[in-house]
Coordinates of C-alpha atoms in Angstrom, one line a residue:
M103 CA -15.1 -21.4 28.3
K104 CA -11.5 -20.6 27.7
K105 CA -11.4 -22.6 24.5
K106 CA -14.6 -21.0 23.3
I107 CA -13.2 -17.5 23.8
S108 CA -9.9 -18.3 22.1
A109 CA -11.7 -19.9 19.2
L110 CA -13.9 -16.8 18.8
F111 CA -10.8 -14.6 18.9
V112 CA -9.2 -16.6 16.0
L113 CA -12.5 -16.7 14.1
S114 CA -12.8 -12.9 14.4
L115 CA -9.4 -12.6 12.7
F116 CA -10.9 -14.6 9.7
I117 CA -14.0 -12.5 9.6
F118 CA -12.0 -9.3 9.7
G119 CA -9.7 -10.7 7.0
L120 CA -12.7 -10.9 4.6
F121 CA -12.9 -7.1 4.6
A122 CA -9.3 -6.1 5.1
S123 CA -6.1 -6.5 3.1
S124 CA -2.5 -7.3 3.5
G125 CA 0.8 -6.1 2.0
E126 CA 3.6 -8.0 0.4
S127 CA 6.8 -6.1 0.8
G128 CA 10.5 -6.4 1.3
A129 CA 10.4 -6.7 5.1
V130 CA 11.9 -9.8 6.6
S131 CA 9.7 -12.6 8.1
A132 CA 10.4 -13.6 11.6
Q133 CA 10.8 -17.3 10.6
R134 CA 12.8 -16.7 7.3
Y135 CA 16.2 -17.1 8.8
S136 CA 15.4 -19.5 11.7
A137 CA 17.8 -22.4 12.1
L138 CA 14.9 -24.5 13.3
R139 CA 12.9 -24.4 10.0
S140 CA 13.3 -26.5 6.8
P141 CA 11.0 -28.1 4.2
S142 CA 12.3 -31.5 5.5
Y143 CA 11.5 -30.8 9.2
S144 CA 8.2 -31.9 10.8
G145 CA 6.7 -32.2 14.3
S146 CA 5.4 -28.6 14.9
L147 CA 2.8 -26.4 13.4
E148 CA 5.5 -23.9 12.4
D149 CA 7.0 -26.7 10.1
V150 CA 3.6 -26.8 8.3
F151 CA 4.0 -23.1 7.3
V152 CA 7.3 -24.1 5.6
N153 CA 5.9 -27.3 4.0
P154 CA 2.2 -28.2 4.1
A155 CA 3.1 -31.9 3.9
A156 CA 4.2 -31.7 7.5
L157 CA 0.6 -31.2 8.7
P158 CA -0.2 -34.9 9.2
L159 CA 3.2 -35.4 10.9
M160 CA 2.7 -33.0 13.8
R161 CA 3.6 -34.3 17.2
E162 CA 1.4 -31.6 18.7
N163 CA -2.3 -32.3 19.3
I164 CA -3.6 -28.8 19.2
L165 CA -6.9 -27.1 18.4
F166 CA -5.6 -23.7 17.8
K167 CA -2.4 -21.7 18.1
V168 CA -1.9 -17.9 18.4
S169 CA 1.5 -16.3 17.8
A170 CA 2.9 -12.8 18.0
S171 CA 6.2 -11.9 16.3
S172 CA 8.5 -8.9 15.8
C173 CA 11.5 -8.7 13.6
E174 CA 13.9 -6.2 12.1
A175 CA 16.5 -5.9 9.3
Y176 CA 19.2 -3.5 10.5
N177 CA 21.7 -1.6 8.5
T178 CA 24.5 -1.6 11.1
S179 CA 26.1 1.6 9.9
L180 CA 22.8 3.4 10.5
L181 CA 22.1 1.5 13.7
F182 CA 25.2 3.0 15.4
S183 CA 24.8 6.5 13.8
S184 CA 23.2 9.7 15.2
S185 CA 20.3 9.3 12.8
P186 CA 16.9 9.7 14.6
T187 CA 15.2 6.5 15.7
S188 CA 17.9 4.4 14.2
Y189 CA 16.7 1.4 16.2
I190 CA 13.6 1.3 13.9
Q191 CA 14.5 0.6 10.3
N192 CA 12.5 -2.2 8.6
M193 CA 10.3 -3.4 11.5
E194 CA 7.7 -6.0 10.9
N195 CA 5.2 -7.1 13.5
E196 CA 2.7 -9.9 13.0
L197 CA -0.2 -11.5 14.9
Q198 CA -1.2 -14.9 13.6
G199 CA -4.0 -17.3 14.5
T200 CA -4.4 -20.9 13.3
V201 CA -7.2 -23.4 13.8
V202 CA -6.4 -27.0 13.2
S203 CA -8.9 -29.8 12.5
G204 CA -7.6 -33.1 11.3
S205 CA -6.0 -32.6 7.9
I206 CA -6.9 -28.9 7.6
A207 CA -5.3 -25.8 9.1
L208 CA -6.8 -22.4 8.7
T209 CA -4.7 -19.3 9.3
A210 CA -5.2 -15.6 9.5
K211 CA -2.3 -13.2 9.7
F212 CA -2.4 -9.5 10.7
S213 CA 0.8 -7.7 9.8
N214 CA 2.3 -4.3 10.2
K215 CA 5.4 -3.4 8.2
L216 CA 7.6 -0.2 8.3
E217 CA 9.5 0.5 5.1
D218 CA 10.9 3.3 2.9
R219 CA 12.6 5.1 5.8
T220 CA 13.4 8.8 5.2
V221 CA 14.7 11.5 7.5
R222 CA 13.5 15.1 7.4
D223 CA 14.0 17.8 10.0
D224 CA 15.8 15.3 12.2
K225 CA 12.7 13.0 12.3
A226 CA 12.2 9.6 10.7
F227 CA 9.3 8.9 8.4
F228 CA 8.0 5.6 7.0
N229 CA 5.5 4.1 4.7
I230 CA 3.5 1.5 6.8
Y231 CA 1.9 -1.5 5.2
T232 CA -0.9 -3.1 7.2
G233 CA -3.4 -5.9 6.6
V234 CA -4.5 -9.5 6.9
D235 CA -3.7 -12.6 4.9
L236 CA -5.8 -15.7 4.9
E237 CA -4.4 -19.2 4.3
I238 CA -5.6 -22.8 4.2
D239 CA -3.3 -25.8 4.5
L240 CA -4.3 -29.3 3.7
G241 CA -2.0 -32.3 4.4
Y242 CA -2.4 -36.0 4.0
K243 CA -0.3 -39.1 4.9
L244 CA -0.2 -42.1 2.6
G245 CA 1.3 -45.2 4.1
K246 CA 4.1 -45.1 6.6
H247 CA 6.7 -43.1 4.6
F248 CA 5.0 -40.5 2.4
A249 CA 3.0 -37.3 3.0
F250 CA 1.8 -34.4 0.7
G251 CA 0.1 -31.1 1.2
F252 CA -1.4 -28.0 -0.5
R253 CA -1.6 -24.4 0.5
L254 CA -3.9 -21.7 -0.8
G255 CA -3.8 -18.1 0.4
G256 CA -4.5 -14.5 -0.6
G257 CA -4.6 -10.9 0.4
N258 CA -3.9 -7.3 -0.8
S259 CA -2.3 -4.2 0.5
L260 CA -3.1 -1.2 2.7
I261 CA -0.7 1.7 3.2
R262 CA -0.2 4.6 5.6
E263 CA 2.1 6.9 3.8
D264 CA 4.9 9.1 5.2
K265 CA 4.2 8.6 8.9
K266 CA 6.5 10.1 11.5
V267 CA 7.8 7.4 13.9
S268 CA 9.8 8.7 16.9
S269 CA 9.4 5.6 19.2
Y270 CA 7.7 2.2 19.5
I271 CA 4.7 4.0 20.8
D272 CA 4.3 5.7 17.4
V273 CA 4.5 2.2 15.8
V274 CA 1.5 1.1 17.8
K275 CA -0.5 4.4 17.3
N276 CA 0.0 4.3 13.6
A277 CA -1.0 0.6 13.3
L278 CA -4.2 1.1 15.3
F279 CA -5.4 4.7 14.7
S280 CA -3.9 6.4 11.6
A281 CA -5.8 6.6 8.3
Y282 CA -4.8 4.2 5.5
E283 CA -5.4 3.8 1.8
K284 CA -5.6 0.7 -0.4
V285 CA -2.6 0.0 -2.7
D286 CA -3.9 -0.2 -6.3
E287 CA -3.6 -3.6 -8.0
S288 CA -2.1 -5.2 -4.9
E289 CA -4.5 -8.2 -4.8
R290 CA -2.7 -11.5 -4.9
F291 CA -3.4 -15.2 -4.8
T292 CA -0.7 -17.7 -3.7
S293 CA -0.5 -21.5 -3.7
S294 CA 2.1 -24.1 -3.0
F295 CA 2.5 -27.9 -3.0
G296 CA 4.8 -30.0 -0.8
I297 CA 5.8 -33.6 -0.3
M298 CA 7.8 -35.5 2.3
L299 CA 9.5 -38.9 2.3
F300 CA 10.6 -40.1 5.7
N301 CA 11.5 -43.0 8.0
D302 CA 12.4 -42.9 11.7
N303 CA 15.4 -40.7 11.3
L304 CA 15.8 -39.5 7.7
S305 CA 13.5 -37.1 6.0
F306 CA 13.3 -35.6 2.5
G307 CA 11.1 -32.6 1.7
A308 CA 10.3 -30.6 -1.4
T309 CA 8.0 -27.6 -2.0
T310 CA 7.1 -25.6 -5.0
S311 CA 5.2 -22.3 -5.2
S312 CA 2.5 -21.6 -7.8
I313 CA 2.9 -19.7 -11.1
I314 CA -0.8 -19.2 -11.4
G315 CA -1.4 -15.8 -13.0
E316 CA 2.0 -15.6 -14.7
N317 CA 1.9 -15.0 -18.4
I318 CA 4.5 -17.6 -19.6
G319 CA 4.8 -19.9 -22.6
V320 CA 4.7 -23.7 -22.5
S321 CA 8.5 -23.9 -23.1
S322 CA 9.3 -21.9 -20.0
Y323 CA 6.8 -23.6 -17.7
L324 CA 9.1 -26.3 -16.5
S325 CA 12.0 -24.0 -15.8
T326 CA 9.7 -21.7 -13.9
I327 CA 8.5 -24.6 -11.7
I328 CA 12.1 -25.7 -11.1
G329 CA 13.0 -22.1 -10.2
N330 CA 10.3 -22.0 -7.6
T331 CA 11.2 -25.3 -6.0
T332 CA 13.1 -26.0 -2.8
V333 CA 14.4 -29.5 -1.9
A334 CA 15.8 -30.4 1.5
V335 CA 17.1 -33.5 3.4
S336 CA 17.6 -33.9 7.2
Y337 CA 18.6 -36.5 9.8
R338 CA 17.2 -36.4 13.3
G339 CA 18.2 -38.5 16.3
D340 CA 15.7 -40.7 18.2
M341 CA 13.4 -38.8 20.5
Y342 CA 12.9 -41.9 22.7
S343 CA 15.3 -44.6 23.9
E344 CA 14.8 -48.3 23.4
E345 CA 13.1 -48.4 26.8
G346 CA 10.5 -45.8 25.7
E347 CA 12.0 -43.0 27.7
L348 CA 12.7 -39.5 26.4
N349 CA 16.3 -39.0 25.3
L350 CA 17.8 -35.9 26.9
L351 CA 19.7 -34.8 23.8
V352 CA 18.3 -35.1 20.3
P353 CA 20.6 -33.8 17.4
R354 CA 19.4 -32.8 14.0
I355 CA 21.3 -31.8 10.8
G356 CA 19.8 -30.7 7.5
A357 CA 20.6 -29.1 4.1
S358 CA 18.4 -27.4 1.4
L359 CA 18.6 -26.1 -2.1
S360 CA 16.3 -23.5 -3.6
G361 CA 15.8 -22.1 -7.1
M362 CA 17.9 -24.9 -8.8
G363 CA 20.0 -22.2 -10.5
V364 CA 17.2 -20.7 -12.6
G365 CA 14.9 -19.0 -10.1
K366 CA 14.6 -15.4 -9.2
E367 CA 15.9 -16.4 -5.7
R368 CA 18.5 -19.2 -5.4
A369 CA 19.8 -20.4 -2.1
V370 CA 21.7 -23.2 -0.4
S371 CA 21.7 -23.7 3.3
V372 CA 23.1 -26.1 5.9
S373 CA 21.9 -26.3 9.5
G374 CA 22.2 -28.2 12.7
D375 CA 20.4 -28.0 16.1
L376 CA 20.3 -29.8 19.4
S377 CA 17.1 -30.3 21.4
I378 CA 17.3 -30.7 25.2
Q379 CA 14.2 -32.7 26.2
L380 CA 13.6 -32.0 29.9
L381 CA 10.0 -33.3 29.8
K382 CA 7.6 -34.2 27.0
N383 CA 6.2 -30.6 27.1
A384 CA 9.3 -28.8 28.3
Y385 CA 12.4 -28.5 26.1
V386 CA 15.0 -26.2 24.7
D387 CA 16.1 -26.2 21.1
A388 CA 19.2 -24.4 19.9
G389 CA 20.5 -24.3 16.3
L390 CA 22.8 -22.8 13.7
K391 CA 22.2 -22.3 10.0
Y392 CA 24.3 -20.9 7.2
Q393 CA 22.5 -19.6 4.0
Y394 CA 24.0 -18.4 0.8
I395 CA 21.3 -16.5 -1.1
V396 CA 21.2 -14.9 -4.5
K397 CA 18.1 -12.8 -5.1
N398 CA 17.8 -10.6 -8.2
E399 CA 21.5 -10.9 -8.5
E400 CA 22.1 -9.5 -5.0
I401 CA 24.1 -11.9 -2.7
S402 CA 23.5 -12.6 0.9
S403 CA 25.7 -14.7 3.2
I404 CA 23.7 -15.3 6.4
L405 CA 24.6 -17.0 9.6
S406 CA 21.7 -17.6 12.0
L407 CA 21.5 -18.5 15.7
S408 CA 18.1 -19.7 17.0
V409 CA 17.0 -20.6 20.5
L410 CA 13.5 -21.9 21.3
G411 CA 12.1 -22.7 24.7
A412 CA 8.9 -24.6 25.2
L413 CA 6.9 -25.1 28.4
E414 CA 3.4 -26.7 28.3
D415 CA 1.3 -24.5 25.9
F416 CA 3.8 -21.7 25.6
T417 CA 6.9 -21.2 23.4
L418 CA 9.4 -18.4 23.0
A419 CA 11.8 -18.3 20.0
I420 CA 14.7 -15.8 19.5
N421 CA 16.5 -15.7 16.1
L422 CA 19.7 -13.7 15.6
A423 CA 20.8 -13.6 11.9
F424 CA 24.0 -11.9 10.5
D425 CA 24.3 -11.0 6.8
F426 CA 28.0 -10.7 6.0
I427 CA 27.4 -9.2 2.5
G428 CA 24.0 -7.5 2.4
E429 CA 23.1 -4.0 3.4
N430 CA 20.9 -5.1 6.2
R431 CA 23.5 -7.0 8.2
F432 CA 21.7 -7.7 11.5
L433 CA 18.3 -9.4 11.5
P434 CA 16.9 -10.2 14.9
S435 CA 13.4 -11.5 15.6
I436 CA 11.3 -12.9 18.4
V437 CA 8.3 -15.1 18.3
F438 CA 5.9 -15.9 21.1
T439 CA 3.2 -18.6 20.8
Y440 CA 0.3 -20.0 22.8
S441 CA -1.5 -23.2 21.8
N442 CA -4.3 -25.4 23.2

């Protein structure tokens, strides 16, 4: 009965998504700066959202997963000022449900993003973007050392304009009860392709996003593809000893390159993490990542600290990112998941 109720809950998200819409904006994703995510990592469903080729490599045997996340992008000078509600600046909350069946994963995402902060009469006002995204991931494994995957998704935008927010209670009230309008010409279609080459310890991953709908000539097609591509490589220690027992400590290191020098967003990152395996379904994973990002000629130099704890069907991840150059210099996020 519990599985049926949970499956109906996720299905309801999909049905609602057929009639709702979702906004793409400048808010920060809860997983964007996680030290535990890379196109060359595999093993969890979260890795599939980075590279769909990781789908057939999941160590989890799950039917569905539901996650709730909240993240912020703080301007630290504003955070410690006397400005009203300075602890709410670029808040993004998301509820996500995924159903997995063999080589297919179906995902619906309900998001609520606060942007365009203004202050009038000692009160803070925001434009609030709300909606639902739908996504399908397909992944296949060929032989012992190669996997590939595809992702298709879409959505559009709803907006609640110029809403007063004095507390977190107002965030909830506006998300659930205030009137909204559709953003004109906000419909979008997204797709991506990923591959992974791997053996017991080494892994190489590459992903590229679609340029479907872009009006470009043949001569610029290749450079656009390269600009939308991320490549990554990683090494992970053995999870099991030669005797077949869990190793207590499992280290992992990785590096990635995005944009290849020609994309709208170019980035290089290096990361490392250490997993403490207490039991097969109980572990703690802690990691560090450094990213150097150039987006629309704006530079970010970001150091991330991520800690994830897992116990049976539940996980809790906390990410703390610090941008030493950008305007929004502190980017905390928290992600809670339940799977079965």
